[in-house]
Each structure stands twice: as C-alpha cells, then as structure tokens.
C-alpha cells in the first residue's frame, strides 16, 4: 500500500488558464469504493503536474494584490484589465446563475454569502433578481440549466460556477454567443469567451504553502500521510502534485490515500499507518475530516502530528484545543461575492480583470486566535475567510446556516 513519491520531470501541455480553478471539494467525481484504504496512483506519471503553472502560482503567492485593503473579494493579482464599456447600461439587471451545487460546507458557506451580497445590490437597484438553478453535481443538469437560461432570453448576465471543466465548455460558449456578459467563477472552462474568470490563486499555491510548512517543521525521512478527498478534480490534484514534488525534493517519506472525506475511513488509514511506525505529519487537500485524523492520534495515545487542514471552523477549533503545530490553507471562500460585484462593474462600464485572481493566504498560528474570535458562534462547517462580515445579517445568517 506504500506509494512512491517520484515526480515526472516533464510537464503536460497547458490546457489554458481557464481550466485551472476548482472548489474545495467536487462530488461530481466519485471516490474509490470504500473497502480497503487504497493509495493513489504512482506520481511517476503525474499528469496533473505542470511546471509553468506551478511557477506562475508560486510567484503569485508573493505578489501584493491590488484593490481595496479591507475588501479582499475585490482585490486582484497581476491582472490584465478589460474594457466593459460596451455593456454599460442603466437600470436593475436580471442575473441568471447556473451553480454546480451546494452539496458541501464550503459551497454552502459561499452560497449564503452570495445571497447576502445580492440583497445589497437589489437595494441599490443594480440587480433586480437572481434566478438560480442548482445542478446538484451533474454535468448534464448544468448544461440543461444553461441552455434553459439561453432559451428563456431574460438574462442580462450569466453567472456560472462550472460543475466540471471540459463538459461545461460548450454550454458556456453558447451563453457567450448571446452577447450578454458571462462571468465564470471557482472552477474553470476551456474557453476565454467569458468577460472574466474569477478564482483564488489555485491548487499549486495550496500545495506549495502546505508542503513548505511541513518540510520546515519536519526532518528528512519523516513520514507524512496525505489525506485526499477525491481523484480527478483539477484543483485538488494540483494541490497534491505540488506538495508531492516538494516532499520528494526534501526527502520526506510521503504516502497518500483517497478518503472520500469519510471520518471512519480517515481514522482507519491513520491507525494502520501508526501501526507501521511513527507518523510525523498529516497533509490534507481539504479540511473535511481533519478532526477525525487528529482523533486517530489521540486514540493511539501518540504525539500529535504537524498538520495542515483548512480554514473550516472544526479544524481551527481542534487546532487551538490541542496546541498542535498547524497551518490552515485557504481556497478563498469570499470569492462568492465577487461575481455579483463584477456584474455591477460591468454594467457600470468599468474595467475589470480578464482573469480575476483573488488573494489566497493561509491562516497561521499567529492569526489563529484572531479568526477564532472573529467567527465565534459560527457552526463547524463554516469557513473563517468567508468575507461577509460587512454584509447585512452578519453574524446571525451564517450562524443559523439557513441555506436559501
């Protein structure tokens, strides 16, 4: 069950920047059958590693974003601005939103924030309504949703969070052909026809942040167990591809498993690895199940690992409670505000980024108390960097977790 950490040196051809974003978890891709824990495929032929994109995202980690200092959802990195004056018009507009799903806590948190942002723009007379169709993690359903909006003919702007990259590209192109502005966010598509594509820096940046943290706090030869949610999702695969490359170069003994975010599976994997010897580090490509991983060490009566989780509150609270050496990487949930604000700018004829790369900064131990205090009373499935503190309904709407 051991997994080699050899990395392919040749990068695969770049599909294009519009295929690089993905959300924290994508249930569109089924996890392996939950029988015996199984490590992922050999990294010696890792098709997800792309040196050019790795280098780009590595550099973007160190770029100070432009935009309002207190509004990260309006900030951008290394942007090529595009002219939207051709879309300028007065009056409230109808937005049509084709959403991949709200089937996991990350997407639910963003959806709540997006709806509170919508209320503000409705009160300001910018958006009249947002008709939303939920694809429930189905490519076929989302394609039908987009085609429905096109046929309906009443959309002033299309907002699309794709369920998957390649399958959704033709439908997005059909939306572009209507002449109405198209805004894609979170996950990408293989076309540059949208007015803007909004996403945090990306999966390679996550992988670099997390691997460097573990390497700094471990010794060559130490074992790290990688806990991965799903195979085949671009941003998740890129997280591991980047981390694995750095682990190999640093001499870290890394093994990885797909877990489906099943707490019982996670505990079983950690228990089996601890039975083989010391596990010094835990790496996760999403925070789901982080608490179960920590509890496996408690059950075994061994020292806590050095660990990377996510900015989900359950991990942040367990991190504080245990005092373990931790880092909370972030796939900026506040991006759910940006599409509606982008629509506002488009109808005002303002320039916006063609590829709108949002900041993506991990939560460090020095910031942990700050984010715990700022999110006191939030449920465990809430994400600390949700960016909705200045929206109406804060904090009650997020505390009550009522999904619109």
PDB file of C-alpha atoms in Angstrom, residues 2-135:
ATOM      1  CA  UNK A   2       3.064   2.208   0.067  1.00  0.00           C
ATOM      2  CA  UNK A   3       3.226   4.900  -2.578  1.00  0.00           C
ATOM      3  CA  UNK A   4       6.283   6.166  -4.384  1.00  0.00           C
ATOM      4  CA  UNK A   5       6.919   9.907  -4.411  1.00  0.00           C
ATOM      5  CA  UNK A   6       8.882  10.060  -7.660  1.00  0.00           C
ATOM      6  CA  UNK A   7       7.741  13.035  -9.759  1.00  0.00           C
ATOM      7  CA  UNK A   8       7.625  13.265 -13.530  1.00  0.00           C
ATOM      8  CA  UNK A   9      10.036  15.921 -14.782  1.00  0.00           C
ATOM      9  CA  UNK A  10       8.178  16.752 -17.951  1.00  0.00           C
ATOM     10  CA  UNK A  11       5.120  18.982 -17.596  1.00  0.00           C
ATOM     11  CA  UNK A  12       1.989  18.197 -19.515  1.00  0.00           C
ATOM     12  CA  UNK A  13       0.714  20.660 -22.089  1.00  0.00           C
ATOM     13  CA  UNK A  14      -1.178  23.546 -20.573  1.00  0.00           C
ATOM     14  CA  UNK A  15      -4.881  23.421 -21.379  1.00  0.00           C
ATOM     15  CA  UNK A  16      -5.248  27.122 -20.666  1.00  0.00           C
ATOM     16  CA  UNK A  17      -5.675  29.380 -17.691  1.00  0.00           C
ATOM     17  CA  UNK A  18      -9.433  28.958 -17.806  1.00  0.00           C
ATOM     18  CA  UNK A  19      -9.143  25.305 -16.757  1.00  0.00           C
ATOM     19  CA  UNK A  20      -7.261  25.879 -13.531  1.00  0.00           C
ATOM     20  CA  UNK A  21      -9.792  26.664 -10.841  1.00  0.00           C
ATOM     21  CA  UNK A  22     -11.855  24.325  -8.707  1.00  0.00           C
ATOM     22  CA  UNK A  23     -13.687  24.398  -5.493  1.00  0.00           C
ATOM     23  CA  UNK A  24     -12.653  22.788  -2.280  1.00  0.00           C
ATOM     24  CA  UNK A  25     -14.477  19.575  -2.966  1.00  0.00           C
ATOM     25  CA  UNK A  26     -16.182  18.373  -6.105  1.00  0.00           C
ATOM     26  CA  UNK A  27     -18.617  15.496  -5.546  1.00  0.00           C
ATOM     27  CA  UNK A  28     -19.002  15.112  -9.304  1.00  0.00           C
ATOM     28  CA  UNK A  29     -16.139  12.634  -9.216  1.00  0.00           C
ATOM     29  CA  UNK A  30     -16.972   9.516  -7.246  1.00  0.00           C
ATOM     30  CA  UNK A  31     -14.408   8.436  -4.639  1.00  0.00           C
ATOM     31  CA  UNK A  32     -12.932   4.961  -4.741  1.00  0.00           C
ATOM     32  CA  UNK A  33     -15.023   2.149  -3.301  1.00  0.00           C
ATOM     33  CA  UNK A  34     -14.762   2.295   0.454  1.00  0.00           C
ATOM     34  CA  UNK A  35     -13.342  -1.169   1.018  1.00  0.00           C
ATOM     35  CA  UNK A  36      -9.689  -1.233   1.985  1.00  0.00           C
ATOM     36  CA  UNK A  37      -7.918   2.129   2.053  1.00  0.00           C
ATOM     37  CA  UNK A  38      -6.040   2.471  -1.202  1.00  0.00           C
ATOM     38  CA  UNK A  39      -3.231   4.855  -2.043  1.00  0.00           C
ATOM     39  CA  UNK A  40      -3.486   6.880  -5.225  1.00  0.00           C
ATOM     40  CA  UNK A  41      -1.682   6.145  -8.480  1.00  0.00           C
ATOM     41  CA  UNK A  42       2.062   6.476  -8.848  1.00  0.00           C
ATOM     42  CA  UNK A  43       3.379  10.003  -9.161  1.00  0.00           C
ATOM     43  CA  UNK A  44       5.972   8.907 -11.697  1.00  0.00           C
ATOM     44  CA  UNK A  45       3.417   9.764 -14.386  1.00  0.00           C
ATOM     45  CA  UNK A  46       1.538  12.563 -12.676  1.00  0.00           C
ATOM     46  CA  UNK A  47      -0.429  14.185 -15.485  1.00  0.00           C
ATOM     47  CA  UNK A  48      -1.556  16.958 -13.163  1.00  0.00           C
ATOM     48  CA  UNK A  49       1.888  18.483 -12.631  1.00  0.00           C
ATOM     49  CA  UNK A  50       2.554  21.489 -14.862  1.00  0.00           C
ATOM     50  CA  UNK A  51       5.832  23.304 -14.197  1.00  0.00           C
ATOM     51  CA  UNK A  52       4.726  26.514 -15.905  1.00  0.00           C
ATOM     52  CA  UNK A  53       1.554  26.822 -13.860  1.00  0.00           C
ATOM     53  CA  UNK A  54       3.411  25.745 -10.707  1.00  0.00           C
ATOM     54  CA  UNK A  55       5.917  28.556 -11.238  1.00  0.00           C
ATOM     55  CA  UNK A  56       3.186  31.104 -12.008  1.00  0.00           C
ATOM     56  CA  UNK A  57       1.202  30.328  -8.876  1.00  0.00           C
ATOM     57  CA  UNK A  58       4.349  30.148  -6.770  1.00  0.00           C
ATOM     58  CA  UNK A  59       5.218  33.676  -7.877  1.00  0.00           C
ATOM     59  CA  UNK A  60       1.663  34.936  -7.324  1.00  0.00           C
ATOM     60  CA  UNK A  61       1.863  33.876  -3.677  1.00  0.00           C
ATOM     61  CA  UNK A  62       4.353  36.685  -3.137  1.00  0.00           C
ATOM     62  CA  UNK A  63       2.502  39.413  -5.040  1.00  0.00           C
ATOM     63  CA  UNK A  64       0.715  42.093  -3.050  1.00  0.00           C
ATOM     64  CA  UNK A  65      -2.780  42.246  -4.554  1.00  0.00           C
ATOM     65  CA  UNK A  66      -4.237  45.452  -5.929  1.00  0.00           C
ATOM     66  CA  UNK A  67      -7.590  46.703  -4.768  1.00  0.00           C
ATOM     67  CA  UNK A  68      -9.237  47.820  -1.501  1.00  0.00           C
ATOM     68  CA  UNK A  69      -7.219  46.723   1.514  1.00  0.00           C
ATOM     69  CA  UNK A  70     -10.328  45.827   3.529  1.00  0.00           C
ATOM     70  CA  UNK A  71     -12.210  44.127   0.682  1.00  0.00           C
ATOM     71  CA  UNK A  72     -10.233  41.040  -0.395  1.00  0.00           C
ATOM     72  CA  UNK A  73     -13.111  39.927  -2.649  1.00  0.00           C
ATOM     73  CA  UNK A  74     -12.363  42.973  -4.851  1.00  0.00           C
ATOM     74  CA  UNK A  75      -8.596  42.515  -4.891  1.00  0.00           C
ATOM     75  CA  UNK A  76      -6.713  41.010  -7.821  1.00  0.00           C
ATOM     76  CA  UNK A  77      -3.228  39.813  -8.695  1.00  0.00           C
ATOM     77  CA  UNK A  78      -1.282  40.612 -11.895  1.00  0.00           C
ATOM     78  CA  UNK A  79      -4.456  41.488 -13.767  1.00  0.00           C
ATOM     79  CA  UNK A  80      -4.905  42.263 -17.446  1.00  0.00           C
ATOM     80  CA  UNK A  81      -7.826  44.678 -17.373  1.00  0.00           C
ATOM     81  CA  UNK A  82     -10.557  44.500 -19.991  1.00  0.00           C
ATOM     82  CA  UNK A  83     -12.880  47.213 -21.282  1.00  0.00           C
ATOM     83  CA  UNK A  84     -16.550  46.556 -20.443  1.00  0.00           C
ATOM     84  CA  UNK A  85     -17.938  49.877 -21.680  1.00  0.00           C
ATOM     85  CA  UNK A  86     -19.901  48.035 -24.389  1.00  0.00           C
ATOM     86  CA  UNK A  87     -22.088  46.516 -21.670  1.00  0.00           C
ATOM     87  CA  UNK A  88     -22.764  49.773 -19.822  1.00  0.00           C
ATOM     88  CA  UNK A  89     -26.444  50.458 -19.253  1.00  0.00           C
ATOM     89  CA  UNK A  90     -28.741  51.831 -16.578  1.00  0.00           C
ATOM     90  CA  UNK A  91     -31.397  50.099 -14.557  1.00  0.00           C
ATOM     91  CA  UNK A  92     -31.617  46.946 -12.464  1.00  0.00           C
ATOM     92  CA  UNK A  93     -30.477  43.784 -14.256  1.00  0.00           C
ATOM     93  CA  UNK A  94     -31.548  40.171 -14.024  1.00  0.00           C
ATOM     94  CA  UNK A  95     -28.736  37.747 -13.154  1.00  0.00           C
ATOM     95  CA  UNK A  96     -29.000  34.083 -14.108  1.00  0.00           C
ATOM     96  CA  UNK A  97     -26.825  31.793 -12.014  1.00  0.00           C
ATOM     97  CA  UNK A  98     -26.002  28.230 -13.083  1.00  0.00           C
ATOM     98  CA  UNK A  99     -24.497  26.710  -9.944  1.00  0.00           C
ATOM     99  CA  UNK A 100     -22.704  23.367  -9.816  1.00  0.00           C
ATOM    100  CA  UNK A 101     -24.116  22.553  -6.379  1.00  0.00           C
ATOM    101  CA  UNK A 102     -24.370  23.460  -2.726  1.00  0.00           C
ATOM    102  CA  UNK A 103     -23.548  19.917  -1.665  1.00  0.00           C
ATOM    103  CA  UNK A 104     -20.658  20.575   0.714  1.00  0.00           C
ATOM    104  CA  UNK A 105     -19.958  23.028   3.560  1.00  0.00           C
ATOM    105  CA  UNK A 106     -17.570  25.183   1.509  1.00  0.00           C
ATOM    106  CA  UNK A 107     -20.162  25.769  -1.204  1.00  0.00           C
ATOM    107  CA  UNK A 108     -22.935  26.267   1.344  1.00  0.00           C
ATOM    108  CA  UNK A 109     -20.939  28.953   3.145  1.00  0.00           C
ATOM    109  CA  UNK A 110     -20.282  30.739  -0.143  1.00  0.00           C
ATOM    110  CA  UNK A 111     -23.915  30.451  -1.232  1.00  0.00           C
ATOM    111  CA  UNK A 112     -25.120  32.116   1.977  1.00  0.00           C
ATOM    112  CA  UNK A 113     -22.625  34.954   1.476  1.00  0.00           C
ATOM    113  CA  UNK A 114     -23.587  35.378  -2.180  1.00  0.00           C
ATOM    114  CA  UNK A 115     -27.253  35.763  -1.283  1.00  0.00           C
ATOM    115  CA  UNK A 116     -26.492  38.419   1.317  1.00  0.00           C
ATOM    116  CA  UNK A 117     -24.431  40.310  -1.291  1.00  0.00           C
ATOM    117  CA  UNK A 118     -27.384  40.005  -3.670  1.00  0.00           C
ATOM    118  CA  UNK A 119     -29.656  41.730  -1.147  1.00  0.00           C
ATOM    119  CA  UNK A 120     -27.308  44.719  -1.053  1.00  0.00           C
ATOM    120  CA  UNK A 121     -27.253  45.058  -4.841  1.00  0.00           C
ATOM    121  CA  UNK A 122     -31.019  44.686  -5.037  1.00  0.00           C
ATOM    122  CA  UNK A 123     -31.447  47.511  -2.528  1.00  0.00           C
ATOM    123  CA  UNK A 124     -29.057  49.634  -4.603  1.00  0.00           C
ATOM    124  CA  UNK A 125     -31.076  48.977  -7.757  1.00  0.00           C
ATOM    125  CA  UNK A 126     -28.228  47.145  -9.501  1.00  0.00           C
ATOM    126  CA  UNK A 127     -29.741  43.630  -9.643  1.00  0.00           C
ATOM    127  CA  UNK A 128     -33.488  43.084  -9.966  1.00  0.00           C
ATOM    128  CA  UNK A 129     -33.354  39.357  -9.258  1.00  0.00           C
ATOM    129  CA  UNK A 130     -31.033  36.367  -9.474  1.00  0.00           C
ATOM    130  CA  UNK A 131     -32.664  33.278 -10.908  1.00  0.00           C
ATOM    131  CA  UNK A 132     -30.612  30.293  -9.767  1.00  0.00           C
ATOM    132  CA  UNK A 133     -30.583  26.702 -10.928  1.00  0.00           C
ATOM    133  CA  UNK A 134     -28.720  24.092  -8.874  1.00  0.00           C
ATOM    134  CA  UNK A 135     -27.167  21.305 -10.970  1.00  0.00           C
TER     135      UNK A 135
END
